[in-house]
């Protein structure tokens, strides 16, 4: 008797899916937010160490070990999250507002800062990225070439060949810091090729245990290299001819550095926690910390803050390390994101044409809402109804 009250007799009704607004939003992966935060902290620490390198072999050894992998790790993550990039209007707009516009704004900002703080004759040059802005310039170029790397058969070997050739081509020059764009290119291409299972592979307990002696050996090799190798090799911003080394050492060192970067980056990922931590939310604001902390570092350079002998003591080295990490952490917090969101992540809808497909979907949605609930003679016919009448 009770079954007759069901709308479909004895059949059980299939629950309808929840409306779009009731579906939970896609959750951010805590592992990648943690990795981005820790990588950007290492960037700040590296820039702090860079101010006290002279005559300090211990700091320089740590500095070299750090510079082997901290930017490659950040670039690999950037490549991993660029896998879906295509030349659709939506993603091109995001590339312009999220990369090109901040580059232009901060390039002018850094040039004016130097003009007022140190050199009144300093010029604004949009083709010669200032300090850390090379990364935005490189990211813009890398993402534009993403469809190419997803089309060719051997993307990573080709990228490595390009990086090796760049290392022996001094005529590339400094425009858009193309040496770094090309020499770091394999890291971005590798990120495009990675899948979630690859990250799970390096996060196993055995990988964490193995990473400890590997990092220890890396620091020992860095210590050994201090009097025997130019620090400039780790910046990847010049051809081999600038160091006075033989031409064949360019490709050799380029490939060797890529291999070392890959190993140490895997060690870094092995120790990144996968659960939510107190700093996980800061992973969404790493671009703010990256772009802003350079003003503080540059101001310290212009004002001579790092010339004191106190920094040469063990306590001073620890202090400058903590200050670098704390500065980056503070600049990644929500208050700075709220204040600078319109500069770092502007919407700029006024500057772009509306996507025709999006406009059509908007019109269809409005027509659907305006249709009378009970139908009738004045009801708006849907495209399906119209098509059925025509075919009949």
Coordinates of C-alpha atoms in Angstrom, one line a residue:
X1 CA 0.0 0.0 0.0
X2 CA 2.7 2.5 0.9
X3 CA 4.6 1.8 -2.3
X4 CA 1.7 3.2 -4.4
X5 CA 2.4 6.6 -2.9
X6 CA 5.9 6.7 -4.6
X7 CA 6.0 8.7 -7.8
X8 CA 7.4 5.7 -9.7
X9 CA 5.6 2.8 -8.1
X10 CA 7.9 0.2 -6.6
X11 CA 11.0 1.8 -8.1
X12 CA 13.3 3.7 -5.8
X13 CA 13.9 7.3 -6.9
X14 CA 17.4 8.3 -7.8
X15 CA 18.5 11.3 -5.7
X16 CA 19.1 14.3 -7.9
X17 CA 22.6 15.8 -7.7
X18 CA 22.9 18.9 -5.6
X19 CA 22.7 22.2 -7.3
X20 CA 26.0 23.8 -8.3
X21 CA 26.0 26.3 -5.5
X22 CA 25.6 23.5 -2.9
X23 CA 28.6 21.5 -4.2
X24 CA 31.7 21.9 -2.1
X25 CA 34.5 23.9 -3.7
X26 CA 37.6 22.1 -4.8
X27 CA 40.0 21.8 -1.9
X28 CA 43.6 23.1 -2.2
X29 CA 46.2 20.4 -1.9
X30 CA 48.0 21.0 1.4
X31 CA 51.2 19.4 0.2
X32 CA 51.7 21.9 -2.6
X33 CA 50.8 24.9 -0.5
X34 CA 53.3 23.7 2.1
X35 CA 55.9 23.2 -0.6
X36 CA 55.4 26.7 -2.1
X37 CA 55.6 28.3 1.3
X38 CA 58.8 26.4 2.3
X39 CA 60.4 27.1 -1.1
X40 CA 59.7 30.8 -0.9
X41 CA 61.1 30.9 2.7
X42 CA 64.3 29.3 1.3
X43 CA 64.3 32.1 -1.4
X44 CA 64.3 34.7 1.4
X45 CA 66.9 32.9 3.4
X46 CA 69.1 32.6 0.3
X47 CA 68.8 36.4 -0.4
X48 CA 69.7 37.0 3.2
X49 CA 72.8 34.8 3.0
X50 CA 73.8 36.5 -0.2
X51 CA 74.6 39.6 1.8
X52 CA 77.2 38.0 4.0
X53 CA 79.1 35.7 1.7
X54 CA 82.5 37.5 1.5
X55 CA 85.1 35.4 3.3
X56 CA 82.5 33.1 5.0
X57 CA 83.0 29.6 3.6
X58 CA 80.4 28.0 5.8
X59 CA 77.6 30.3 4.7
X60 CA 78.7 30.1 1.1
X61 CA 78.7 26.3 1.1
X62 CA 75.1 26.4 2.5
X63 CA 74.3 29.1 0.0
X64 CA 75.5 27.0 -3.0
X65 CA 73.6 23.9 -1.8
X66 CA 70.5 26.0 -1.4
X67 CA 70.8 27.7 -4.8
X68 CA 71.2 24.3 -6.4
X69 CA 67.5 23.4 -5.8
X70 CA 65.4 26.2 -4.2
X71 CA 64.4 27.9 -7.5
X72 CA 64.2 24.6 -9.4
X73 CA 61.7 23.4 -6.9
X74 CA 59.6 26.5 -7.2
X75 CA 59.8 26.3 -11.0
X76 CA 58.9 22.6 -11.1
X77 CA 55.8 23.4 -9.1
X78 CA 55.0 26.3 -11.5
X79 CA 55.3 23.9 -14.4
X80 CA 53.1 21.3 -12.7
X81 CA 50.3 23.8 -12.3
X82 CA 50.7 25.0 -15.8
X83 CA 49.8 21.7 -17.4
X84 CA 46.3 22.8 -18.3
X85 CA 47.5 26.1 -19.9
X86 CA 46.4 26.7 -23.4
X87 CA 45.9 29.8 -25.5
X88 CA 42.2 30.1 -24.6
X89 CA 41.0 33.7 -23.9
X90 CA 40.4 32.8 -20.2
X91 CA 43.9 31.5 -19.6
X92 CA 45.6 34.2 -21.6
X93 CA 43.8 36.8 -19.6
X94 CA 45.0 35.1 -16.4
X95 CA 48.5 35.1 -17.7
X96 CA 48.4 38.8 -18.4
X97 CA 46.8 39.9 -15.2
X98 CA 48.7 37.4 -12.9
X99 CA 52.2 37.6 -14.5
X100 CA 52.6 40.4 -17.1
X101 CA 50.9 43.2 -15.2
X102 CA 52.7 42.5 -11.8
X103 CA 56.0 42.4 -13.7
X104 CA 55.4 45.9 -15.3
X105 CA 54.2 47.4 -12.0
X106 CA 57.0 46.0 -9.8
X107 CA 59.7 46.7 -12.5
X108 CA 58.7 50.4 -12.3
X109 CA 58.5 50.2 -8.5
X110 CA 62.0 48.7 -8.1
X111 CA 63.4 51.2 -10.6
X112 CA 61.9 54.1 -8.7
X113 CA 63.0 52.7 -5.4
X114 CA 66.6 52.6 -6.5
X115 CA 66.3 56.1 -8.0
X116 CA 65.2 57.5 -4.6
X117 CA 67.4 55.3 -2.4
X118 CA 70.7 55.1 -4.2
X119 CA 71.0 56.3 -7.8
X120 CA 69.0 59.4 -8.9
X121 CA 70.0 58.7 -12.5
X122 CA 68.7 55.1 -12.5
X123 CA 66.5 54.4 -15.6
X124 CA 63.4 52.4 -16.0
X125 CA 64.0 49.5 -18.3
X126 CA 61.2 47.0 -19.0
X127 CA 63.6 44.7 -20.9
X128 CA 66.1 44.2 -18.2
X129 CA 64.4 42.6 -15.2
X130 CA 65.4 44.0 -11.8
X131 CA 66.7 41.6 -9.2
X132 CA 64.1 38.8 -8.6
X133 CA 61.6 40.0 -11.3
X134 CA 63.3 37.7 -13.8
X135 CA 61.1 34.9 -12.6
X136 CA 57.9 36.7 -13.7
X137 CA 59.5 37.3 -17.1
X138 CA 60.5 33.7 -17.4
X139 CA 57.2 32.4 -16.2
X140 CA 55.4 34.4 -18.9
X141 CA 57.6 33.0 -21.6
X142 CA 57.4 29.4 -20.3
X143 CA 53.6 29.4 -20.1
X144 CA 53.3 30.7 -23.6
X145 CA 55.3 27.8 -24.8
X146 CA 53.4 25.2 -22.8
X147 CA 51.3 23.9 -25.8
X148 CA 54.6 23.4 -27.7
X149 CA 56.1 21.2 -25.0
X150 CA 52.9 19.2 -24.8
X151 CA 53.0 18.5 -28.5
X152 CA 56.6 17.5 -29.2
X153 CA 57.7 13.9 -28.6
X154 CA 60.8 14.4 -26.4
X155 CA 60.1 17.7 -24.5
X156 CA 62.7 17.2 -21.7
X157 CA 65.7 16.3 -23.9
X158 CA 64.9 19.2 -26.2
X159 CA 64.7 21.6 -23.3
X160 CA 68.0 20.3 -21.9
X161 CA 69.6 20.8 -25.3
X162 CA 68.3 24.4 -25.5
X163 CA 69.7 25.1 -22.0
X164 CA 73.1 23.6 -22.9
X165 CA 73.3 25.7 -26.1
X166 CA 72.3 28.8 -24.1
X167 CA 75.2 28.3 -21.8
X168 CA 77.7 28.7 -24.7
X169 CA 75.9 31.6 -26.4
X170 CA 77.0 34.9 -25.0
X171 CA 75.2 36.8 -27.7
X172 CA 71.8 36.1 -26.1
X173 CA 72.4 39.1 -23.9
X174 CA 70.5 40.4 -20.9
X175 CA 67.2 41.3 -22.6
X176 CA 64.4 39.7 -20.6
X177 CA 67.1 37.8 -18.8
X178 CA 66.9 35.1 -21.5
X179 CA 69.9 33.2 -20.1
X180 CA 67.9 32.3 -17.0
X181 CA 64.8 31.7 -19.1
X182 CA 66.5 29.2 -21.2
X183 CA 68.8 27.6 -18.6
X184 CA 66.0 27.0 -16.1
X185 CA 63.6 25.9 -18.9
X186 CA 64.2 22.1 -18.3
X187 CA 62.8 22.5 -14.7
X188 CA 59.6 24.0 -16.0
X189 CA 59.2 21.3 -18.7
X190 CA 59.9 18.6 -16.1
X191 CA 57.0 20.1 -14.0
X192 CA 54.7 19.8 -17.0
X193 CA 55.6 16.1 -17.3
X194 CA 55.1 15.2 -13.7
X195 CA 51.9 13.6 -12.4
X196 CA 50.6 13.2 -8.8
X197 CA 52.0 9.7 -8.5
X198 CA 55.5 11.1 -9.0
X199 CA 55.2 13.3 -6.0
X200 CA 53.8 10.4 -4.0
X201 CA 56.9 8.4 -4.9
X202 CA 59.3 10.8 -3.3
X203 CA 57.1 11.3 -0.2
X204 CA 57.5 7.8 1.0
X205 CA 59.3 7.1 4.3
X206 CA 62.2 5.4 2.6
X207 CA 62.7 8.5 0.4
X208 CA 62.8 10.8 3.5
X209 CA 65.4 8.6 5.2
X210 CA 67.6 8.4 2.1
X211 CA 67.4 12.2 1.6
X212 CA 69.4 12.9 4.8
X213 CA 72.8 11.5 3.7
X214 CA 72.2 12.9 0.2
X215 CA 71.8 16.4 1.5
X216 CA 74.8 15.9 3.8
X217 CA 76.9 14.9 0.8
X218 CA 75.6 17.9 -1.2
X219 CA 76.7 20.3 1.5
X220 CA 80.1 18.6 1.7
X221 CA 80.5 18.9 -2.1
X222 CA 79.4 22.6 -1.9
X223 CA 82.1 23.2 0.8
X224 CA 84.7 21.6 -1.5
X225 CA 83.6 23.7 -4.5
X226 CA 83.9 27.1 -2.8
X227 CA 87.5 27.8 -3.7
X228 CA 87.4 25.8 -6.9
X229 CA 84.2 27.0 -8.7
X230 CA 82.6 30.3 -9.4
X231 CA 79.4 31.0 -7.5
X232 CA 77.9 32.5 -10.7
X233 CA 77.4 29.1 -12.1
X234 CA 74.5 28.6 -9.7
X235 CA 72.7 31.7 -10.9
X236 CA 72.3 30.4 -14.5
X237 CA 72.3 34.0 -15.8
X238 CA 75.4 34.0 -18.1
X239 CA 77.2 32.0 -20.7
X240 CA 80.4 30.1 -19.9
X241 CA 82.5 32.6 -21.7
X242 CA 81.9 35.1 -18.9
X243 CA 83.7 32.8 -16.4
X244 CA 86.8 32.3 -18.5
X245 CA 86.2 28.5 -18.5
X246 CA 86.5 26.4 -21.7
X247 CA 83.4 26.4 -23.9
X248 CA 82.7 22.6 -23.4
X249 CA 82.3 23.1 -19.6
X250 CA 79.0 25.1 -20.3
X251 CA 76.9 22.1 -21.4
X252 CA 78.7 19.8 -18.9
X253 CA 78.0 22.0 -15.9
X254 CA 74.4 22.8 -17.2
X255 CA 73.5 19.1 -17.3
X256 CA 75.3 18.3 -14.0
X257 CA 73.5 21.2 -12.2
X258 CA 70.2 19.9 -13.6
X259 CA 70.9 16.4 -12.3
X260 CA 71.9 17.8 -8.8
X261 CA 68.9 20.1 -8.8
X262 CA 66.6 17.2 -9.5
X263 CA 68.1 15.0 -6.7
X264 CA 68.0 17.8 -4.1
X265 CA 64.5 18.9 -5.1
X266 CA 63.3 15.3 -4.6
X267 CA 64.9 15.4 -1.1
X268 CA 63.1 18.7 -0.5
X269 CA 59.7 17.3 -1.5
X270 CA 60.4 14.2 0.6
X271 CA 60.3 16.4 3.7
X272 CA 57.4 18.6 2.8
X273 CA 54.4 17.7 5.1
X274 CA 51.3 16.5 3.3
X275 CA 48.8 17.6 6.1
X276 CA 47.6 21.0 7.0
X277 CA 50.1 23.0 9.0
X278 CA 50.0 26.5 10.6
X279 CA 51.7 27.8 7.5
X280 CA 49.6 26.0 4.9
X281 CA 47.4 29.0 4.2
X282 CA 50.4 31.1 3.5
X283 CA 51.2 29.0 0.4
X284 CA 48.5 30.8 -1.5
X285 CA 50.3 34.1 -0.9
X286 CA 53.9 33.2 -1.9
X287 CA 53.9 35.6 -4.9
X288 CA 53.3 38.5 -2.4
X289 CA 56.3 37.5 -0.3
X290 CA 58.5 37.0 -3.3
X291 CA 57.8 40.4 -4.9
X292 CA 57.8 42.4 -1.7
X293 CA 60.8 41.1 0.2
X294 CA 63.2 42.4 -2.5
X295 CA 62.5 46.0 -1.5
X296 CA 63.7 45.2 2.0
X297 CA 66.8 43.4 0.8
X298 CA 67.7 46.1 -1.7
X299 CA 67.1 48.9 0.9
X300 CA 69.5 47.1 3.2
X301 CA 72.1 46.9 0.5
X302 CA 71.7 50.6 -0.4
X303 CA 71.8 51.6 3.3
X304 CA 74.7 49.4 4.3
X305 CA 72.7 47.4 6.8
X306 CA 74.8 44.3 6.1
X307 CA 78.2 45.8 6.5
X308 CA 78.4 45.4 10.3
X309 CA 80.9 42.9 11.7
X310 CA 78.1 41.4 13.9
X311 CA 76.8 39.5 10.9
X312 CA 80.1 37.6 10.6
X313 CA 79.6 35.8 14.0
X314 CA 77.7 32.5 14.3
X315 CA 75.0 34.3 16.2
X316 CA 74.7 36.9 13.5
X317 CA 74.5 34.2 10.8
X318 CA 71.6 32.6 12.7
X319 CA 69.9 35.9 13.2
X320 CA 70.0 36.9 9.6
X321 CA 68.7 33.5 8.6
X322 CA 65.7 33.9 11.0
X323 CA 65.1 37.4 9.9
X324 CA 65.0 36.4 6.2
X325 CA 62.5 33.6 6.9
X326 CA 60.3 35.8 9.2
X327 CA 60.2 38.6 6.6
X328 CA 59.0 36.3 3.9
X329 CA 56.4 34.7 6.3
X330 CA 54.9 38.1 7.3
X331 CA 54.7 39.3 3.7
X332 CA 52.7 36.2 2.7
X333 CA 50.0 36.9 5.2
X334 CA 46.4 38.0 4.5
X335 CA 46.8 41.7 5.3
X336 CA 49.4 42.1 2.6
X337 CA 47.3 40.1 0.2
X338 CA 44.3 42.3 0.8
X339 CA 46.2 45.5 0.4
X340 CA 48.1 44.6 -2.8
X341 CA 45.6 42.2 -4.4
X342 CA 44.6 44.9 -7.0
X343 CA 48.2 45.2 -8.1
X344 CA 49.4 41.5 -7.9
X345 CA 46.2 39.9 -8.9
X346 CA 44.1 42.5 -10.7
X347 CA 40.9 41.5 -12.5
X348 CA 41.0 44.1 -15.2
X349 CA 37.7 43.0 -16.9
X350 CA 37.6 46.4 -18.6
X351 CA 40.7 45.6 -20.6
X352 CA 39.5 42.4 -22.3
X353 CA 36.9 41.4 -24.8
X354 CA 34.2 39.1 -23.4
X355 CA 34.5 35.5 -24.5
X356 CA 31.7 34.9 -27.0
X357 CA 31.0 31.4 -25.6
X358 CA 30.7 32.8 -22.1
X359 CA 28.3 35.6 -23.4
X360 CA 26.2 33.0 -25.1
X361 CA 26.0 30.9 -22.0
X362 CA 25.0 34.0 -20.0
X363 CA 22.1 34.8 -22.4
X364 CA 20.9 31.2 -22.3
X365 CA 20.9 31.3 -18.5
X366 CA 19.0 34.5 -18.5
X367 CA 16.4 33.2 -20.9
X368 CA 15.9 30.1 -18.8
X369 CA 15.3 32.2 -15.7
X370 CA 12.8 34.4 -17.5
X371 CA 10.7 31.5 -18.9
X372 CA 7.3 31.3 -17.1
X373 CA 7.1 28.4 -14.7
X374 CA 3.9 26.8 -16.1
X375 CA 4.6 27.3 -19.8
X376 CA 1.6 28.5 -21.8
X377 CA 1.1 30.4 -25.0
X378 CA 3.5 33.1 -24.0
X379 CA 6.2 30.8 -22.7
X380 CA 9.7 31.0 -24.3
X381 CA 10.5 27.8 -26.1
X382 CA 13.9 26.3 -25.3
X383 CA 16.3 25.5 -28.1
X384 CA 15.5 21.7 -27.7
X385 CA 11.8 22.3 -28.2
X386 CA 12.4 24.4 -31.3
X387 CA 14.7 21.8 -32.8
X388 CA 12.1 19.1 -32.2
X389 CA 9.3 21.1 -33.9
X390 CA 11.6 21.8 -36.9
X391 CA 12.6 18.1 -37.4
X392 CA 8.9 17.0 -37.1

